[in-house]
Short mmCIF file of C-alpha atoms and ligand atoms in Angstrom, two decimals:
data_model
loop_
_atom_site.label_atom_id
_atom_site.label_comp_id
_atom_site.label_asym_id
_atom_site.label_seq_id
_atom_site.Cartn_x
_atom_site.Cartn_y
_atom_site.Cartn_z
CA MET L 315 0.01 0.09 -0.03
CA ARG L 316 2.81 2.35 0.91
CA ARG L 317 4.45 1.66 -2.58
CA ALA L 318 1.10 2.56 -4.28
CA CYS L 319 0.87 5.72 -2.39
CA ASP L 320 4.46 6.77 -3.02
CA ASN L 321 4.02 6.21 -6.59
CA VAL L 322 0.81 8.15 -7.04
CA LEU L 323 1.64 10.97 -4.73
CA GLY L 324 5.31 11.18 -5.28
CA LEU L 325 7.31 14.31 -6.41
CA LYS L 326 6.75 13.53 -10.14
CA ASN L 327 3.00 12.75 -9.86
CA ALA L 328 2.31 15.59 -7.58
CA VAL L 329 2.10 18.01 -10.66
CA ASN L 330 -1.04 16.07 -11.66
CA TYR L 331 -2.90 17.92 -8.91
CA HIS L 332 -1.69 21.37 -9.72
CA SER L 333 -4.85 22.61 -11.42
CA ILE L 334 -7.05 21.32 -8.64
CA GLN L 335 -4.77 23.26 -6.18
CA ARG L 336 -4.67 26.36 -8.20
CA ASN L 337 -8.49 26.43 -8.62
CA GLU L 338 -9.04 25.80 -4.91
CA ALA L 339 -6.66 28.69 -3.94
CA VAL L 340 -8.53 31.11 -6.19
CA PHE L 341 -11.82 29.96 -4.74
CA THR L 342 -10.54 30.23 -1.20
CA ALA L 343 -8.95 33.68 -1.58
CA HIS L 344 -12.35 34.95 -3.25
CA SER L 345 -14.36 33.58 -0.25
CA LEU L 346 -11.94 34.93 2.30
CA LEU L 347 -12.06 38.41 0.80
CA GLY L 348 -15.97 38.31 0.68
CA GLU L 349 -16.59 36.68 4.09
CA PRO L 350 -13.87 37.04 6.37
CA GLU L 351 -16.12 36.41 9.30
CA ASN L 352 -16.38 32.72 8.12
CA TRP L 353 -12.74 32.31 7.38
CA ARG L 354 -12.21 29.02 9.24
CA SER L 355 -15.18 27.36 7.34
CA HIS L 356 -13.62 28.51 4.04
CA ILE L 357 -10.27 27.02 4.92
CA GLU L 358 -11.86 23.71 5.95
CA ARG L 359 -13.92 23.49 2.77
CA THR L 360 -10.69 23.96 0.82
CA SER L 361 -8.67 21.31 2.22
CA SER L 362 -11.61 18.83 2.20
CA SER L 363 -12.50 19.70 -1.33
CA VAL L 364 -8.90 19.29 -2.45
CA ALA L 365 -8.50 16.06 -0.82
CA LEU L 366 -11.76 14.65 -2.31
CA SER L 367 -10.79 15.90 -5.86
CA MET L 368 -7.40 14.35 -5.55
CA MET L 369 -8.82 11.04 -4.43
CA TYR L 370 -11.91 10.84 -6.78
CA ASP L 371 -11.42 13.64 -9.27
CA SER L 372 -14.64 15.23 -7.81
CA PRO L 373 -15.43 18.61 -9.15
CA LEU L 374 -14.58 21.52 -6.61
CA VAL L 375 -17.13 21.39 -3.72
CA GLN L 376 -18.49 24.84 -2.98
CA SER L 377 -19.87 24.22 0.48
CA LEU L 378 -18.89 22.39 3.59
CA GLN L 379 -22.51 21.45 3.79
CA ASP L 380 -22.25 19.41 0.52
CA PRO L 381 -23.49 15.75 1.24
CA SER L 382 -20.23 14.27 0.13
CA LEU L 383 -18.09 16.37 2.53
CA LEU L 384 -20.51 15.89 5.27
CA TRP L 385 -20.21 12.18 4.89
CA MET L 386 -16.39 12.21 4.69
CA ASN L 387 -15.93 14.58 7.55
CA ARG L 388 -18.18 12.57 9.85
CA TYR L 389 -16.04 9.64 9.00
CA VAL L 390 -12.89 11.62 9.79
CA GLU L 391 -14.36 12.74 13.11
CA GLU L 392 -15.04 9.11 14.01
CA ILE L 393 -11.54 8.08 13.10
CA SER L 394 -9.89 10.93 15.06
CA ALA L 395 -12.05 9.97 18.13
CA ILE L 396 -10.98 6.31 17.87
CA LEU L 397 -7.19 7.44 17.49
CA MET L 398 -7.28 9.23 20.84
CA PRO L 399 -5.26 7.14 23.24
CA GLY L 400 -7.27 5.87 25.95
CA ALA L 401 -10.60 6.19 23.95
CA PHE L 402 -11.71 2.71 24.82
CA LEU L 403 -11.42 0.79 28.18
CA VAL L 404 -9.96 -2.25 26.31
CA GLU L 405 -6.75 -0.34 25.75
CA VAL L 406 -6.20 -0.02 29.43
CA LEU L 407 -7.55 -3.47 30.27
CA PRO L 408 -6.55 -5.67 27.25
CA PHE L 409 -8.28 -8.74 28.74
CA LEU L 410 -11.57 -7.26 27.83
CA ARG L 411 -10.83 -8.13 24.24
CA HIS L 412 -11.59 -11.79 25.11
CA LEU L 413 -15.12 -11.04 26.11
CA PRO L 414 -17.97 -12.13 23.74
CA ARG L 415 -19.02 -9.94 21.02
CA SER L 416 -22.47 -9.48 22.71
CA LEU L 417 -20.76 -7.87 25.72
CA SER L 418 -18.24 -5.84 23.66
CA LYS L 419 -20.06 -2.70 22.53
CA TRP L 420 -16.73 -1.10 21.25
CA ARG L 421 -16.29 -4.15 18.91
CA ARG L 422 -19.99 -4.14 17.67
CA ASP L 423 -19.57 -0.33 17.06
CA ALA L 424 -16.24 -0.75 15.21
CA GLU L 425 -17.74 -3.53 12.96
CA GLU L 426 -20.68 -1.53 12.08
CA SER L 427 -18.61 1.52 11.29
CA PHE L 428 -16.26 -0.63 9.21
CA GLU L 429 -19.14 -2.06 7.19
CA LYS L 430 -20.78 1.41 6.55
CA SER L 431 -17.46 2.93 5.43
CA THR L 432 -16.42 0.05 3.32
CA ALA L 433 -19.81 0.17 1.43
CA TYR L 434 -19.32 3.90 0.83
CA PHE L 435 -15.59 3.70 -0.22
CA GLU L 436 -16.23 0.66 -2.47
CA LYS L 437 -19.07 2.38 -4.23
CA ARG L 438 -16.89 5.34 -4.97
CA PHE L 439 -13.86 3.24 -6.08
CA GLN L 440 -15.93 0.89 -8.20
CA ASN L 441 -17.52 3.94 -10.12
CA ILE L 442 -14.14 5.05 -11.21
CA LYS L 443 -12.70 1.48 -11.84
CA LYS L 444 -15.64 0.78 -14.22
CA GLN L 445 -14.71 3.87 -16.26
CA VAL L 446 -11.13 2.92 -16.22
CA VAL L 447 -11.86 -0.62 -17.29
CA SER L 448 -14.19 0.59 -20.12
CA GLY L 449 -11.21 2.52 -21.62
CA GLN L 450 -12.94 5.89 -20.99
CA GLU L 451 -10.45 8.76 -20.80
CA GLN L 452 -9.89 9.91 -17.19
CA ARG L 453 -8.42 12.87 -15.60
CA PRO L 454 -5.78 11.99 -13.01
CA SER L 455 -6.85 11.05 -9.63
CA PHE L 456 -5.55 8.74 -6.83
CA CYS L 457 -8.29 6.14 -7.59
CA VAL L 458 -7.70 6.29 -11.31
CA SER L 459 -4.07 5.36 -10.70
CA LEU L 460 -4.98 2.63 -8.22
CA ALA L 461 -7.44 1.14 -10.68
CA GLU L 462 -5.07 1.28 -13.64
CA ASN L 463 -2.08 -0.38 -11.66
CA GLN L 464 -4.19 -2.75 -9.60
CA GLU L 465 -2.64 -5.76 -11.30
CA ASN L 466 0.95 -4.71 -10.43
CA SER L 467 0.00 -3.66 -6.87
CA LYS L 468 -2.04 -6.69 -6.20
CA LEU L 469 -4.42 -4.71 -3.98
CA SER L 470 -8.01 -5.93 -3.70
CA ASP L 471 -10.95 -3.54 -4.56
CA GLN L 472 -11.58 -3.34 -0.93
CA GLU L 473 -8.04 -2.20 -0.05
CA CYS L 474 -8.03 0.22 -2.92
CA ALA L 475 -11.32 1.68 -1.70
CA TRP L 476 -10.13 1.98 1.90
CA LEU L 477 -6.60 3.36 0.87
CA ALA L 478 -8.50 6.42 -0.84
CA GLY L 479 -10.73 6.92 2.11
CA LEU L 480 -7.88 6.89 4.59
CA LEU L 481 -5.75 9.31 2.55
CA TYR L 482 -8.77 11.54 2.60
CA ALA L 483 -8.60 11.38 6.42
CA ALA L 484 -4.82 11.65 6.58
CA GLY L 485 -4.69 14.76 4.24
CA SER L 486 -7.79 16.85 4.92
CA GLU L 487 -7.55 17.81 8.75
CA THR L 488 -3.76 18.15 8.69
CA THR L 489 -3.86 20.57 5.73
CA ALA L 490 -6.70 22.64 7.09
CA THR L 491 -4.93 22.90 10.43
CA THR L 492 -1.74 24.17 8.80
CA MET L 493 -3.82 26.61 6.80
CA ILE L 494 -5.40 27.89 9.97
CA TRP L 495 -1.90 28.42 11.41
CA PHE L 496 -0.99 30.22 8.38
CA ILE L 497 -3.74 32.88 8.77
CA PHE L 498 -2.86 33.13 12.56
CA CYS L 499 0.79 33.84 11.68
CA MET L 500 0.00 36.41 8.96
CA VAL L 501 -2.30 38.23 11.46
CA LEU L 502 0.41 38.00 14.18
CA PHE L 503 3.36 38.97 12.10
CA PRO L 504 2.32 41.85 9.69
CA ASP L 505 5.93 42.55 8.74
CA ILE L 506 6.45 39.08 7.44
CA GLN L 507 3.17 39.32 5.46
CA THR L 508 4.38 42.74 3.94
CA ARG L 509 7.68 41.13 2.87
CA ALA L 510 5.83 38.14 1.21
CA GLN L 511 3.68 40.66 -0.57
CA GLU L 512 6.58 42.58 -1.79
CA GLU L 513 8.12 39.36 -3.21
CA LEU L 514 4.80 38.76 -4.94
CA ASP L 515 4.68 42.16 -6.43
CA LYS L 516 8.14 41.61 -7.80
CA VAL L 517 7.59 38.12 -9.24
CA VAL L 518 3.92 37.97 -10.16
CA GLY L 519 3.03 41.67 -10.51
CA ARG L 520 -0.47 42.93 -10.05
CA SER L 521 -2.21 41.88 -13.26
CA ARG L 522 -2.66 38.22 -12.85
CA VAL L 523 -3.03 35.72 -10.02
CA PRO L 524 -0.05 33.56 -9.03
CA SER L 525 0.49 30.28 -10.93
CA PHE L 526 2.63 27.16 -10.05
CA ALA L 527 5.19 28.41 -12.55
CA ASP L 528 5.90 31.31 -10.10
CA LEU L 529 6.36 29.29 -7.11
CA LYS L 530 10.10 28.43 -7.53
CA HIS L 531 10.62 32.19 -7.64
CA LEU L 532 8.87 32.74 -4.47
CA PRO L 533 11.45 31.51 -1.90
CA TYR L 534 10.03 33.72 0.84
CA ILE L 535 6.60 32.27 0.65
CA HIS L 536 8.18 28.74 0.59
CA ALA L 537 10.04 29.74 3.81
CA ILE L 538 6.88 31.04 5.34
CA VAL L 539 5.10 27.73 4.92
CA LYS L 540 8.01 25.71 6.16
CA GLU L 541 8.39 27.75 9.14
CA ILE L 542 4.70 27.55 9.92
CA LEU L 543 4.88 23.68 9.59
CA ARG L 544 7.85 23.61 11.96
CA TRP L 545 6.70 26.20 14.50
CA ARG L 546 3.10 25.18 14.75
CA THR L 547 3.12 21.37 13.85
CA PRO L 548 -0.45 20.51 13.60
CA HIS L 549 0.04 17.44 15.85
CA VAL L 550 -0.73 17.32 19.58
CA SER L 551 2.23 18.07 21.66
CA ALA L 552 1.88 15.11 24.00
CA GLU L 553 4.01 15.63 27.16
CA ASN L 554 3.44 12.28 28.80
CA SER L 555 6.44 10.61 30.21
CA PHE L 556 7.07 6.84 30.42
CA ASP L 557 9.75 4.85 32.06
CA SER L 558 11.10 1.26 32.05
CA ASP L 559 8.20 0.13 34.28
CA SER L 560 5.61 1.14 31.51
CA ASP L 561 3.93 -1.95 29.95
CA PRO L 562 4.83 -1.98 26.43
CA SER L 563 1.60 -3.84 25.48
CA THR L 564 -0.52 -0.95 26.84
CA THR L 565 1.58 2.11 26.36
CA THR L 566 0.91 4.35 23.32
CA LEU L 567 3.96 6.10 22.31
CA ARG L 568 3.41 9.32 20.15
CA TYR L 569 6.21 11.49 18.94
CA THR L 570 5.36 15.11 18.39
CA GLY L 571 6.91 16.66 15.27
CA ARG L 572 7.14 19.92 17.28
CA CYS L 573 9.59 18.81 19.71
CA ARG L 574 11.83 17.65 16.92
CA GLY L 575 11.62 20.84 14.99
CA ILE L 576 14.77 22.92 14.64
CA PRO L 577 14.89 25.91 17.15
CA THR L 578 13.65 29.29 15.57
CA ARG L 579 16.92 30.97 16.77
CA ARG L 580 18.72 29.06 13.93
CA HIS L 581 16.43 30.44 11.36
CA LEU L 582 16.43 34.01 12.12
CA ASP L 583 19.30 36.65 11.82
CA GLU L 584 19.85 39.46 14.09
CA ASN L 585 17.07 41.48 12.55
CA GLY L 586 14.58 38.64 12.95
CA GLN L 587 14.69 37.93 9.15
CA LEU L 588 14.60 34.39 7.91
CA LYS L 589 18.00 33.03 7.22
CA ASP L 590 19.01 31.15 4.09
CA GLY L 591 18.39 27.70 5.80
CA LEU L 592 14.75 28.10 5.39
CA LEU L 593 14.96 29.55 1.88
CA GLY L 594 16.33 26.28 0.45
CA LEU L 595 14.46 23.38 -1.04
CA SER L 596 14.96 20.84 1.92
CA GLU L 597 12.03 20.29 4.21
CA SER L 598 13.91 21.77 7.32
CA HIS L 599 11.41 20.24 9.84
CA PHE L 600 10.00 16.83 11.02
CA THR L 601 6.39 17.67 10.75
CA TYR L 602 5.87 15.01 8.08
CA GLY L 603 7.56 12.36 10.09
CA PHE L 604 10.81 10.67 9.12
CA GLY L 605 12.26 7.36 7.82
CA GLN L 606 10.02 4.64 6.50
CA ARG L 607 6.87 6.11 7.89
CA ILE L 608 7.38 9.69 6.40
CA CYS L 609 4.25 11.19 5.18
CA VAL L 610 3.53 10.10 1.58
CA GLY L 611 1.26 13.10 0.97
CA ARG L 612 4.03 15.67 1.85
CA HIS L 613 4.62 16.84 -1.78
CA VAL L 614 0.94 17.43 -2.49
CA ALA L 615 0.44 18.95 1.01
CA ASN L 616 3.29 21.43 0.35
CA ASN L 617 1.81 22.45 -3.09
CA THR L 618 -1.60 22.96 -1.66
CA LEU L 619 -0.13 25.03 1.11
CA PHE L 620 2.20 27.12 -1.01
CA MET L 621 -0.39 27.85 -3.74
CA ALA L 622 -3.02 28.79 -1.10
CA ALA L 623 -0.50 31.06 0.70
CA ALA L 624 0.68 32.84 -2.44
CA THR L 625 -2.89 33.34 -3.77
CA ILE L 626 -4.35 34.63 -0.45
CA LEU L 627 -1.36 37.00 0.16
CA TRP L 628 -1.51 38.18 -3.51
CA THR L 629 -5.15 39.24 -3.08
CA MET L 630 -5.52 40.76 0.27
CA ARG L 631 -4.29 42.14 3.45
CA LEU L 632 -5.03 40.02 6.51
CA GLU L 633 -5.51 41.74 9.84
CA GLY L 634 -7.11 41.10 13.28
CA VAL L 635 -10.37 42.94 13.86
CA LYS L 636 -10.13 46.37 15.52
CA ASP L 637 -11.22 47.04 19.01
CA SER L 638 -13.43 50.02 20.07
CA ASP L 639 -10.18 52.14 20.27
CA GLY L 640 -9.34 51.35 16.71
CA ASN L 641 -6.36 49.05 17.62
CA VAL L 642 -5.84 45.75 15.74
CA VAL L 643 -6.61 42.79 18.01
CA VAL L 644 -4.04 40.05 17.43
CA PRO L 645 -4.41 36.61 18.84
CA ASP L 646 -2.13 35.56 21.67
CA VAL L 647 1.18 34.16 20.21
CA ASN L 648 1.22 31.21 22.62
CA SER L 649 -2.45 30.35 22.26
CA GLU L 650 -3.60 27.00 20.98
CA GLU L 651 -6.33 24.35 21.51
CA GLU L 652 -6.49 20.60 20.86
CA ASN L 653 -8.84 19.37 18.19
CA GLY L 654 -8.81 15.63 18.25
CA VAL L 655 -5.22 14.59 17.61
CA LEU L 656 -4.43 18.00 16.08
CA VAL L 657 -3.66 21.40 17.66
CA ARG L 658 -5.28 24.47 16.42
CA PRO L 659 -5.42 28.22 17.32
CA PRO L 660 -8.37 29.15 19.33
CA PRO L 661 -11.17 31.24 17.50
CA PHE L 662 -10.17 34.76 16.56
CA SER L 663 -11.66 37.07 13.93
CA ILE L 664 -10.01 38.65 10.96
CA THR L 665 -10.63 41.50 8.43
CA THR L 666 -9.47 41.17 4.84
CA THR L 667 -8.95 44.14 2.37
CA PRO L 668 -8.03 44.09 -1.27
CA ARG L 669 -4.25 44.63 -1.42
CA PHE L 670 -4.47 46.96 -4.39
CA ARG L 671 -7.06 48.57 -6.66
CA ASP L 672 -8.75 45.81 -8.87
CA ALA L 673 -7.45 42.89 -6.70
CA ASP L 674 -11.05 42.04 -5.98
CA THR L 675 -11.95 42.15 -9.69
CA PHE L 676 -9.11 39.95 -10.69
CA ILE L 677 -9.84 37.37 -8.00
CA LYS L 678 -13.59 37.53 -8.83
CA GLU L 679 -12.94 36.90 -12.51
CA ALA L 680 -10.57 34.14 -11.76
CA ARG L 681 -13.14 32.54 -9.35
CA ASP L 682 -15.90 32.88 -11.87
CA GLU L 683 -13.78 30.94 -14.45
CA VAL L 684 -13.15 28.17 -11.86
CA VAL L 685 -16.96 27.97 -11.11
CA GLU L 686 -17.73 27.66 -14.91
CA GLU L 687 -15.01 24.94 -15.37
CA ASN L 688 -16.43 23.19 -12.40
CA LEU L 689 -19.97 23.23 -13.91
CA VAL L 690 -18.60 21.60 -17.09
CA ALA L 691 -16.80 18.95 -14.94
CA ARG L 692 -20.02 18.32 -13.07
CA LEU L 693 -21.99 17.89 -16.19
CA ASP L 694 -19.25 15.67 -17.57
CA ALA L 695 -19.39 13.52 -14.45
CA ARG L 696 -23.19 13.13 -14.81
CA ASP L 697 -22.76 11.76 -18.45
C1 HEM F 955 0.31 19.59 6.34
C2 HEM F 955 -0.24 18.46 5.99
C3 HEM F 955 0.27 17.10 6.67
C4 HEM F 955 1.09 16.79 7.61
C5 HEM F 955 1.56 17.68 8.74
C6 HEM F 955 1.15 15.30 7.76
C7 HEM F 955 1.91 14.76 8.72
C8 HEM F 955 2.16 13.28 8.73
C9 HEM F 955 3.04 12.66 9.63
C10 HEM F 955 3.70 13.12 10.83
C11 HEM F 955 3.06 11.23 9.21
C12 HEM F 955 3.76 10.09 9.86
C13 HEM F 955 3.07 9.45 10.98
C14 HEM F 955 3.95 8.28 11.56
O1 HEM F 955 5.06 8.57 11.87
O2 HEM F 955 3.26 7.27 11.72
C15 HEM F 955 2.10 11.20 8.02
C16 HEM F 955 1.90 10.03 7.54
C17 HEM F 955 0.97 9.88 6.49
N1 HEM F 955 0.41 10.85 5.68
FE1 HEM F 955 0.60 12.91 6.13
N2 HEM F 955 0.65 14.88 6.70
C18 HEM F 955 0.04 15.81 5.88
C19 HEM F 955 -0.72 15.74 4.68
C20 HEM F 955 -0.98 14.46 4.07
C21 HEM F 955 -1.62 14.45 2.75
C22 HEM F 955 -2.26 15.58 2.02
C23 HEM F 955 -1.82 13.13 2.59
C24 HEM F 955 -2.48 12.34 1.44
C25 HEM F 955 -2.93 12.85 0.23
C26 HEM F 955 -1.20 12.33 3.66
C27 HEM F 955 -1.05 11.01 3.82
C28 HEM F 955 -0.36 10.32 4.71
C29 HEM F 955 -0.20 8.90 4.79
C30 HEM F 955 -0.88 7.81 3.90
C31 HEM F 955 0.58 8.66 5.91
C32 HEM F 955 1.00 7.15 6.39
C33 HEM F 955 2.30 6.82 5.83
C34 HEM F 955 2.78 5.48 6.30
O3 HEM F 955 2.55 4.99 7.51
O4 HEM F 955 3.45 4.71 5.51
N3 HEM F 955 -0.71 13.48 4.55
N4 HEM F 955 1.66 12.39 7.80
#
C-alpha cells in the first residue's frame, strides 16, 4: 500500500494535482475576501475539497454542507475520536478483548462503522474503476491510478477503496490545520506578510493571480510555509512521560513533530529575518515524520499550502479585527487548543482588504472561471 501511495503522490506525480490546487486557492481567496467572518469554514472547505478531488477527481465542492463532504468529515471525526489514546477501556484493560461480542459494545460499533465505510468507499472506487476498465479517458486522480495499476499492486478492490478513504482522512484535517496556523501567523506578524507581498509584487506583478510556474521564484513564501509547519506542527504536543516500568503492550507512544523541530533562533538573523536555511528546498522540519513512515502526502500537501498562501497573500491584506479604540486585536502568540489529535489556534476574527485597486475584480474573474470550469466538470461527471 505504501508503494502504491508513493507512486501516485510522489514528487513526479504531484504535478497532476496542480490545477485542482490552483483552482481551490483562487476559490478560497475569493471567499476569504468576501466573507472574512467565516474564514475557518472557508479553509476547512478548501482542504476537504482538495482531498476529495485528488482522491476521486470530484469537481470542486463549494460548500462544507455538501453531502459528500458531510459524509467524509463525519467519518474523519469518528476516526480521530478512535485514534485518541485511551478512547476505549479495552486499551487499558486488554483482557476485555476476550469478552464475547454481545458484551463488547466497542467491537460491535467498530464492525458496524467498518461495514458502513466499506460500502461507501467501495461504491466510489467501483464507479471509477468501471470507467477505467471501459477505456474511457480519465483525468488523473488517486483512484484512477490505483485502478490502472491494480494488477501490479495486487491490492484488492476493498484495499484500494479503503486506501483512498484513509488518504482523505490523513490529508484533509492536517492541511486545514496548517492553513489555519498560516492565517494566525499572517495576522500576528504583519511585517512578514508585507515582505511576502513585496516578493509577490516583484515576481507575479498585479495583473494576474499567481501560478505554479511562479512558485520556484517565491522562496520567501516557501520559507513561510515551512516555518509554519515547523513552528506550529499540527500534531498534539503530548508531554506524557514513560519509564522502563511502563507496560509496552498497553503504552501508546506518540512522538510530536514539534519537539523535533529545529529551534527558531537558527532560522532568524539578528534583525529577525529568515536566514537562508529556510529558503532552500529541503524540508527543514520533521512535521511530516521521518524514515520509512514519512508522510506520503507531503509533496501534495506542500503544493496545496504554497499555492493557497501565495494566492491569499497576492489578493488581500489580512488583519485582526479592530477594538473600540481602533487598535488591531491580534491573537495571543502562545494560544492553541486541541482538536482531536491535532492542535489549532483558538477562535479569532480577521478582516480582509483587497491589497490594491482591482485585486477584488481579478480574483472574482478568476473565481468565476473556476466555477464555470467546475460546472462543465459536473456535467461531464453526470454523463
Ligand atoms: C500539512 C499536512 C500534513 C501533515 C502535517 C502530515 C503529517 C504526517 C506525519 C507526521 C506522518 C507520519 C506518521 C507516523 O510517523 O506514523 C504522516 C503519515 C502519512 N500521511 Fe501525512 N501529513 C500531511 C498531509 C498529508 C496528505 C495531503 C496526505 C495524502 C494525500 C497524507 C497522507 C499520509 C499517509 C498515507 C501517511 C502514512 C504513511 C505510512 O505510514 O506509510 N498526509 N503524515
